[in-house]
PDB file of C-alpha atoms and ligand atoms in Angstrom:
ATOM      1  CA  UNK A  14       1.139   5.826  16.803  1.00  0.00           C
ATOM      2  CA  UNK A  15      -0.679   5.269  20.389  1.00  0.00           C
ATOM      3  CA  UNK A  16       1.713   4.466  23.682  1.00  0.00           C
ATOM      4  CA  UNK A  17      -1.353   2.318  24.876  1.00  0.00           C
ATOM      5  CA  UNK A  18      -1.367   0.054  22.255  1.00  0.00           C
ATOM      6  CA  UNK A  19       1.490  -2.465  22.042  1.00  0.00           C
ATOM      7  CA  UNK A  20       3.772  -1.742  19.164  1.00  0.00           C
ATOM      8  CA  UNK A  21       3.801  -5.148  16.727  1.00  0.00           C
ATOM      9  CA  UNK A  22       5.567  -6.557  13.641  1.00  0.00           C
ATOM     10  CA  UNK A  23       3.457  -6.119  10.374  1.00  0.00           C
ATOM     11  CA  UNK A  24       2.791  -9.204   8.322  1.00  0.00           C
ATOM     12  CA  UNK A  25       3.051  -9.600   4.814  1.00  0.00           C
ATOM     13  CA  UNK A  26      -0.275 -10.204   2.823  1.00  0.00           C
ATOM     14  CA  UNK A  27       0.108 -12.260  -0.462  1.00  0.00           C
ATOM     15  CA  UNK A  28      -2.695 -12.283  -2.971  1.00  0.00           C
ATOM     16  CA  UNK A  29      -2.806 -14.264  -6.229  1.00  0.00           C
ATOM     17  CA  UNK A  30      -4.706 -13.164  -9.332  1.00  0.00           C
ATOM     18  CA  UNK A  31      -5.450 -14.164 -12.924  1.00  0.00           C
ATOM     19  CA  UNK A  32      -5.221 -11.532 -15.720  1.00  0.00           C
ATOM     20  CA  UNK A  33      -8.623 -12.422 -18.006  1.00  0.00           C
ATOM     21  CA  UNK A  34      -9.152 -10.674 -21.169  1.00  0.00           C
ATOM     22  CA  UNK A  35     -11.861  -8.246 -19.732  1.00  0.00           C
ATOM     23  CA  UNK A  36      -9.183  -6.739 -17.297  1.00  0.00           C
ATOM     24  CA  UNK A  37      -7.161  -5.627 -20.482  1.00  0.00           C
ATOM     25  CA  UNK A  38      -7.087  -3.467 -23.374  1.00  0.00           C
ATOM     26  CA  UNK A  39      -7.745  -4.647 -26.897  1.00  0.00           C
ATOM     27  CA  UNK A  40      -4.197  -5.264 -27.095  1.00  0.00           C
ATOM     28  CA  UNK A  41      -3.822  -7.442 -24.170  1.00  0.00           C
ATOM     29  CA  UNK A  42      -2.097  -5.304 -21.881  1.00  0.00           C
ATOM     30  CA  UNK A  43      -3.622  -5.327 -18.415  1.00  0.00           C
ATOM     31  CA  UNK A  44      -5.250  -1.856 -17.337  1.00  0.00           C
ATOM     32  CA  UNK A  45      -3.425   0.208 -14.721  1.00  0.00           C
ATOM     33  CA  UNK A  46      -6.469   0.727 -13.026  1.00  0.00           C
ATOM     34  CA  UNK A  47      -7.575  -2.941 -12.560  1.00  0.00           C
ATOM     35  CA  UNK A  48      -3.926  -3.569 -11.249  1.00  0.00           C
ATOM     36  CA  UNK A  49      -4.391  -0.628  -8.687  1.00  0.00           C
ATOM     37  CA  UNK A  50      -7.692  -2.281  -7.707  1.00  0.00           C
ATOM     38  CA  UNK A  51      -6.153  -5.305  -6.767  1.00  0.00           C
ATOM     39  CA  UNK A  52      -2.971  -3.692  -5.085  1.00  0.00           C
ATOM     40  CA  UNK A  53      -5.260  -1.054  -3.043  1.00  0.00           C
ATOM     41  CA  UNK A  54      -7.320  -4.384  -1.682  1.00  0.00           C
ATOM     42  CA  UNK A  55      -4.171  -5.932  -0.698  1.00  0.00           C
ATOM     43  CA  UNK A  56      -3.046  -2.834   0.843  1.00  0.00           C
ATOM     44  CA  UNK A  57      -6.189  -2.433   2.749  1.00  0.00           C
ATOM     45  CA  UNK A  58      -6.204  -5.855   3.860  1.00  0.00           C
ATOM     46  CA  UNK A  59      -2.620  -5.846   5.327  1.00  0.00           C
ATOM     47  CA  UNK A  60      -3.532  -2.106   6.835  1.00  0.00           C
ATOM     48  CA  UNK A  61      -6.748  -3.771   8.280  1.00  0.00           C
ATOM     49  CA  UNK A  62      -4.979  -6.618   9.792  1.00  0.00           C
ATOM     50  CA  UNK A  63      -2.155  -4.218  11.423  1.00  0.00           C
ATOM     51  CA  UNK A  64      -4.292  -2.290  13.289  1.00  0.00           C
ATOM     52  CA  UNK A  65      -7.248  -4.231  13.858  1.00  0.00           C
ATOM     53  CA  UNK A  66      -9.429  -1.025  12.645  1.00  0.00           C
ATOM     54  CA  UNK A  67     -11.198  -0.321   9.689  1.00  0.00           C
ATOM     55  CA  UNK A  68      -9.331   1.667   7.136  1.00  0.00           C
ATOM     56  CA  UNK A  69      -9.458   4.115   4.131  1.00  0.00           C
ATOM     57  CA  UNK A  70      -6.986   5.180   1.200  1.00  0.00           C
ATOM     58  CA  UNK A  71      -6.220   8.398   1.872  1.00  0.00           C
ATOM     59  CA  UNK A  72      -3.418   8.547  -1.145  1.00  0.00           C
ATOM     60  CA  UNK A  73      -1.350   6.393  -3.632  1.00  0.00           C
ATOM     61  CA  UNK A  74       2.020   7.350  -3.933  1.00  0.00           C
ATOM     62  CA  UNK A  75       5.172   6.701  -6.059  1.00  0.00           C
ATOM     63  CA  UNK A  76       3.027   4.104  -8.465  1.00  0.00           C
ATOM     64  CA  UNK A  77       5.542   2.755 -10.954  1.00  0.00           C
ATOM     65  CA  UNK A  78       4.323   0.285 -13.854  1.00  0.00           C
ATOM     66  CA  UNK A  79       7.647  -1.159 -14.602  1.00  0.00           C
ATOM     67  CA  UNK A  80       6.845  -4.038 -16.853  1.00  0.00           C
ATOM     68  CA  UNK A  81       3.481  -4.635 -18.677  1.00  0.00           C
ATOM     69  CA  UNK A  82       1.306  -7.370 -17.632  1.00  0.00           C
ATOM     70  CA  UNK A  83      -0.647  -9.380 -20.046  1.00  0.00           C
ATOM     71  CA  UNK A  84      -3.788 -11.297 -20.272  1.00  0.00           C
ATOM     72  CA  UNK A  85      -2.968 -15.050 -18.877  1.00  0.00           C
ATOM     73  CA  UNK A  86      -0.604 -13.668 -16.294  1.00  0.00           C
ATOM     74  CA  UNK A  87      -0.302 -15.108 -12.950  1.00  0.00           C
ATOM     75  CA  UNK A  88      -0.088 -12.211 -10.382  1.00  0.00           C
ATOM     76  CA  UNK A  89       1.628 -12.553  -7.029  1.00  0.00           C
ATOM     77  CA  UNK A  90       0.815  -9.255  -5.097  1.00  0.00           C
ATOM     78  CA  UNK A  91       2.331  -8.338  -1.632  1.00  0.00           C
ATOM     79  CA  UNK A  92       1.403  -5.444   0.827  1.00  0.00           C
ATOM     80  CA  UNK A  93       3.189  -4.717   4.002  1.00  0.00           C
ATOM     81  CA  UNK A  94       2.690  -1.948   6.459  1.00  0.00           C
ATOM     82  CA  UNK A  95       6.188  -0.295   6.818  1.00  0.00           C
ATOM     83  CA  UNK A  96       5.806   3.069   8.476  1.00  0.00           C
ATOM     84  CA  UNK A  97       3.161   4.257  10.557  1.00  0.00           C
ATOM     85  CA  UNK A  98       2.284   7.835  12.454  1.00  0.00           C
ATOM     86  CA  UNK A  99      -0.455   8.344  14.663  1.00  0.00           C
ATOM     87  CA  UNK A 100      -3.449   7.038  12.671  1.00  0.00           C
ATOM     88  CA  UNK A 101      -2.158   6.919   9.045  1.00  0.00           C
ATOM     89  CA  UNK A 102       0.005   3.611   7.693  1.00  0.00           C
ATOM     90  CA  UNK A 103       2.189   3.784   4.821  1.00  0.00           C
ATOM     91  CA  UNK A 104       1.389  -0.031   2.929  1.00  0.00           C
ATOM     92  CA  UNK A 105       4.508  -1.030   0.394  1.00  0.00           C
ATOM     93  CA  UNK A 106       2.676  -2.992  -2.247  1.00  0.00           C
ATOM     94  CA  UNK A 107       4.454  -4.890  -4.985  1.00  0.00           C
ATOM     95  CA  UNK A 108       3.015  -6.896  -7.801  1.00  0.00           C
ATOM     96  CA  UNK A 109       5.075  -9.698  -9.631  1.00  0.00           C
ATOM     97  CA  UNK A 110       4.362 -11.667 -12.619  1.00  0.00           C
ATOM     98  CA  UNK A 111       4.908 -15.414 -11.694  1.00  0.00           C
ATOM     99  CA  UNK A 112       7.399 -17.108 -14.297  1.00  0.00           C
ATOM    100  CA  UNK A 113       7.213 -20.488 -12.641  1.00  0.00           C
ATOM    101  CA  UNK A 114      10.491 -20.777 -11.353  1.00  0.00           C
ATOM    102  CA  UNK A 115      10.756 -17.294 -10.779  1.00  0.00           C
ATOM    103  CA  UNK A 116       9.270 -13.656 -10.049  1.00  0.00           C
ATOM    104  CA  UNK A 117       9.200 -10.514 -12.327  1.00  0.00           C
ATOM    105  CA  UNK A 118       8.549  -7.461 -10.615  1.00  0.00           C
ATOM    106  CA  UNK A 119       6.123  -5.418 -12.837  1.00  0.00           C
ATOM    107  CA  UNK A 120       4.360  -2.919 -10.437  1.00  0.00           C
ATOM    108  CA  UNK A 121       5.251  -1.181  -7.146  1.00  0.00           C
ATOM    109  CA  UNK A 122       3.284   1.890  -5.107  1.00  0.00           C
ATOM    110  CA  UNK A 123       3.226   2.921  -1.808  1.00  0.00           C
ATOM    111  CA  UNK A 124      -0.590   3.398   0.026  1.00  0.00           C
ATOM    112  CA  UNK A 125      -1.502   5.989   2.509  1.00  0.00           C
ATOM    113  CA  UNK A 126      -3.990   4.314   4.793  1.00  0.00           C
ATOM    114  CA  UNK A 127      -5.911   6.009   7.794  1.00  0.00           C
ATOM    115  CA  UNK A 128      -7.599   4.084  10.487  1.00  0.00           C
ATOM    116  CA  UNK A 129     -10.995   5.099  11.550  1.00  0.00           C
ATOM    117  CA  UNK A 130     -13.036   4.655  14.536  1.00  0.00           C
ATOM    118  CA  UNK A 131     -16.473   3.589  14.516  1.00  0.00           C
ATOM    119  CA  UNK A 132     -17.459   7.096  13.864  1.00  0.00           C
ATOM    120  CA  UNK A 133     -15.244   7.574  10.815  1.00  0.00           C
ATOM    121  CA  UNK A 134     -12.695   9.913  12.428  1.00  0.00           C
ATOM    122  CA  UNK A 135      -8.910   8.973  12.451  1.00  0.00           C
ATOM    123  CA  UNK A 136      -7.718   6.880  14.948  1.00  0.00           C
ATOM    124  CA  UNK A 137      -4.695   5.777  16.732  1.00  0.00           C
ATOM    125  CA  UNK A 138      -2.563   2.710  15.271  1.00  0.00           C
ATOM    126  CA  UNK A 139       0.025   0.794  17.042  1.00  0.00           C
ATOM    127  CA  UNK A 140       3.742   1.060  16.518  1.00  0.00           C
ATOM    128  CA  UNK A 141       5.715  -0.628  14.004  1.00  0.00           C
ATOM    129  CA  UNK A 142       8.513  -3.052  15.439  1.00  0.00           C
ATOM    130  CA  UNK A 143      11.462  -3.041  12.645  1.00  0.00           C
ATOM    131  CA  UNK A 144      13.075  -6.147  13.121  1.00  0.00           C
ATOM    132  CA  UNK A 145      15.410  -6.221  10.248  1.00  0.00           C
ATOM    133  CA  UNK A 146      17.690  -4.228   7.869  1.00  0.00           C
ATOM    134  CA  UNK A 147      15.237  -4.555   5.249  1.00  0.00           C
ATOM    135  CA  UNK A 148      12.135  -3.341   7.407  1.00  0.00           C
ATOM    136  CA  UNK A 149      14.576  -0.122   8.553  1.00  0.00           C
ATOM    137  CA  UNK A 150      15.090   0.401   4.612  1.00  0.00           C
ATOM    138  CA  UNK A 151      11.355   0.346   3.835  1.00  0.00           C
ATOM    139  CA  UNK A 152      10.452   2.531   6.927  1.00  0.00           C
ATOM    140  CA  UNK A 153      12.932   5.093   5.630  1.00  0.00           C
ATOM    141  CA  UNK A 154      11.979   4.880   1.992  1.00  0.00           C
ATOM    142  CA  UNK A 155       7.912   5.208   3.112  1.00  0.00           C
ATOM    143  CA  UNK A 156       8.995   8.147   5.597  1.00  0.00           C
ATOM    144  CA  UNK A 157      10.180   9.994   2.845  1.00  0.00           C
ATOM    145  CA  UNK A 158       7.727   9.336   0.507  1.00  0.00           C
ATOM    146  CA  UNK A 159       5.409  10.419   2.772  1.00  0.00           C
ATOM    147  CA  UNK A 160       6.887  13.426   3.531  1.00  0.00           C
ATOM    148  CA  UNK A 161       6.967  14.638   0.235  1.00  0.00           C
ATOM    149  CA  UNK A 162       3.015  13.739   0.041  1.00  0.00           C
ATOM    150  CA  UNK A 163       2.096  15.698   2.895  1.00  0.00           C
ATOM    151  CA  UNK A 164       3.927  18.779   1.294  1.00  0.00           C
ATOM    152  CA  UNK A 165       2.581  18.217  -1.683  1.00  0.00           C
ATOM    153  CA  UNK A 166      -1.520  17.830  -0.053  1.00  0.00           C
ATOM    154  CA  UNK A 167      -0.767  21.053   1.970  1.00  0.00           C
ATOM    155  CA  UNK A 168       0.174  22.908  -1.361  1.00  0.00           C
ATOM    156  CA  UNK A 169      -2.539  21.449  -3.073  1.00  0.00           C
ATOM    157  CA  UNK A 170      -4.716  22.556  -0.487  1.00  0.00           C
ATOM    158  CA  UNK A 171      -3.492  26.147  -0.295  1.00  0.00           C
ATOM    159  CA  UNK A 172      -3.870  26.624  -4.365  1.00  0.00           C
ATOM    160  CA  UNK A 173      -7.628  25.570  -3.805  1.00  0.00           C
TER     161      UNK A 173
HETATM  162  C1  COA B 216      -7.896  10.536   4.497  1.00  0.00           C
HETATM  163  C2  COA B 216      -8.818  11.550   5.616  1.00  0.00           C
HETATM  164  C3  COA B 216      -9.233  10.721   6.398  1.00  0.00           C
HETATM  165  C4  COA B 216      -8.041  12.367   5.803  1.00  0.00           C
HETATM  166  O1  COA B 216      -8.758  13.434   6.593  1.00  0.00           O
HETATM  167  P1  COA B 216      -8.018  14.923   7.577  1.00  0.00           P
HETATM  168  O2  COA B 216      -9.046  15.478   7.751  1.00  0.00           O
HETATM  169  O3  COA B 216      -7.001  15.168   6.496  1.00  0.00           O
HETATM  170  O4  COA B 216      -7.820  13.855   8.673  1.00  0.00           O
HETATM  171  P2  COA B 216      -6.340  14.235   9.824  1.00  0.00           P
HETATM  172  O5  COA B 216      -5.713  15.545   9.340  1.00  0.00           O
HETATM  173  O6  COA B 216      -6.710  13.834  11.245  1.00  0.00           O
HETATM  174  O7  COA B 216      -5.530  13.149   8.885  1.00  0.00           O
HETATM  175  C5  COA B 216      -5.724  11.904   9.598  1.00  0.00           C
HETATM  176  C6  COA B 216      -4.227  11.009   8.674  1.00  0.00           C
HETATM  177  O8  COA B 216      -4.171  11.055   7.582  1.00  0.00           O
HETATM  178  C7  COA B 216      -2.819  11.632   7.256  1.00  0.00           C
HETATM  179  N1  COA B 216      -3.199  11.964   6.086  1.00  0.00           N
HETATM  180  C8  COA B 216      -4.231  12.563   5.333  1.00  0.00           C
HETATM  181  N2  COA B 216      -3.886  13.151   4.186  1.00  0.00           N
HETATM  182  C9  COA B 216      -2.897  12.368   3.516  1.00  0.00           C
HETATM  183  C10 COA B 216      -2.336  12.201   2.217  1.00  0.00           C
HETATM  184  N3  COA B 216      -2.629  12.828   1.251  1.00  0.00           N
HETATM  185  N4  COA B 216      -0.964  11.033   2.093  1.00  0.00           N
HETATM  186  C11 COA B 216      -0.731  10.609   3.157  1.00  0.00           C
HETATM  187  N5  COA B 216      -1.383  10.570   4.761  1.00  0.00           N
HETATM  188  C12 COA B 216      -2.180  11.601   4.589  1.00  0.00           C
HETATM  189  C13 COA B 216      -2.465  12.713   8.043  1.00  0.00           C
HETATM  190  O9  COA B 216      -1.236  13.012   8.104  1.00  0.00           O
HETATM  191  C14 COA B 216      -2.867  11.965   9.413  1.00  0.00           C
HETATM  192  O10 COA B 216      -1.957  11.494   9.947  1.00  0.00           O
HETATM  193  P3  COA B 216      -1.077  10.944  11.133  1.00  0.00           P
HETATM  194  O11 COA B 216      -2.469  10.489  12.056  1.00  0.00           O
HETATM  195  O12 COA B 216      -0.692   9.362  11.394  1.00  0.00           O
HETATM  196  O13 COA B 216      -0.306  12.109  11.535  1.00  0.00           O
HETATM  197  C15 COA B 216      -9.906  12.440   4.628  1.00  0.00           C
HETATM  198  O14 COA B 216      -9.288  13.181   3.568  1.00  0.00           O
HETATM  199  C16 COA B 216     -10.955  10.912   3.731  1.00  0.00           C
HETATM  200  O15 COA B 216     -11.420  10.670   4.055  1.00  0.00           O
HETATM  201  N6  COA B 216     -10.842  10.979   2.457  1.00  0.00           N
HETATM  202  C17 COA B 216     -11.636  10.263   1.348  1.00  0.00           C
HETATM  203  C18 COA B 216     -11.131   8.800   1.841  1.00  0.00           C
HETATM  204  C19 COA B 216     -11.635   7.595   1.142  1.00  0.00           C
HETATM  205  O16 COA B 216     -13.132   7.895   0.603  1.00  0.00           O
HETATM  206  N7  COA B 216     -10.938   7.062   0.440  1.00  0.00           N
HETATM  207  C20 COA B 216     -11.434   5.903  -0.368  1.00  0.00           C
HETATM  208  C21 COA B 216     -10.755   6.061  -2.051  1.00  0.00           C
HETATM  209  S1  COA B 216     -12.271   6.721  -2.833  1.00  0.00           S
END
């Protein structure tokens, strides 16, 4: 976080998609990779709008495919910056199947996004204002996911 950049509230980004036959396996279930691509794009838009800078995905954490998604489903994907560091942000992404009068959450993940300057160097992002108890809960969860991710990345680096 940069003290010179005013802290701000993160907006929730919403994306809608239809699941087409070419998004699925021969049994009609959507490929996880296609779903992750939708989630990555939505997370990137949330991060870019929050930081006002270009971003890149550093890591995808805590992905869970809770319920299958099938051809013909309408998907609602939400993404919101829930934690910020100096140049990195954690974006919480949820995917829901639209059931008409309600939504069923089928997948969720946290995307670690890094803001870049024009030379593709990590650059500071604004602070994050947390206004609600829900914001605080999301912040703590993301902080703990990130802490484990950083530790794992360090272990991985030490081994290679
Ligand atoms: C992400 C990337 C910029 C990090 O580079 P780096 O040399 O580790 O840079 P830094 O050490 O300055 O880290 C920058 C920030 O990223 C964070 N970061 C780096 N690796 C991370 C990881 N695995 N998970 C979460 N955050 C991570 C750092 O903690 C730091 O955050 P902070 O500024 O908020 O404290 C670099 O690895 C990269 O460019 N990767 C490729 C990204 C890409 O191409 N993505 C598209 C997918 S194909």
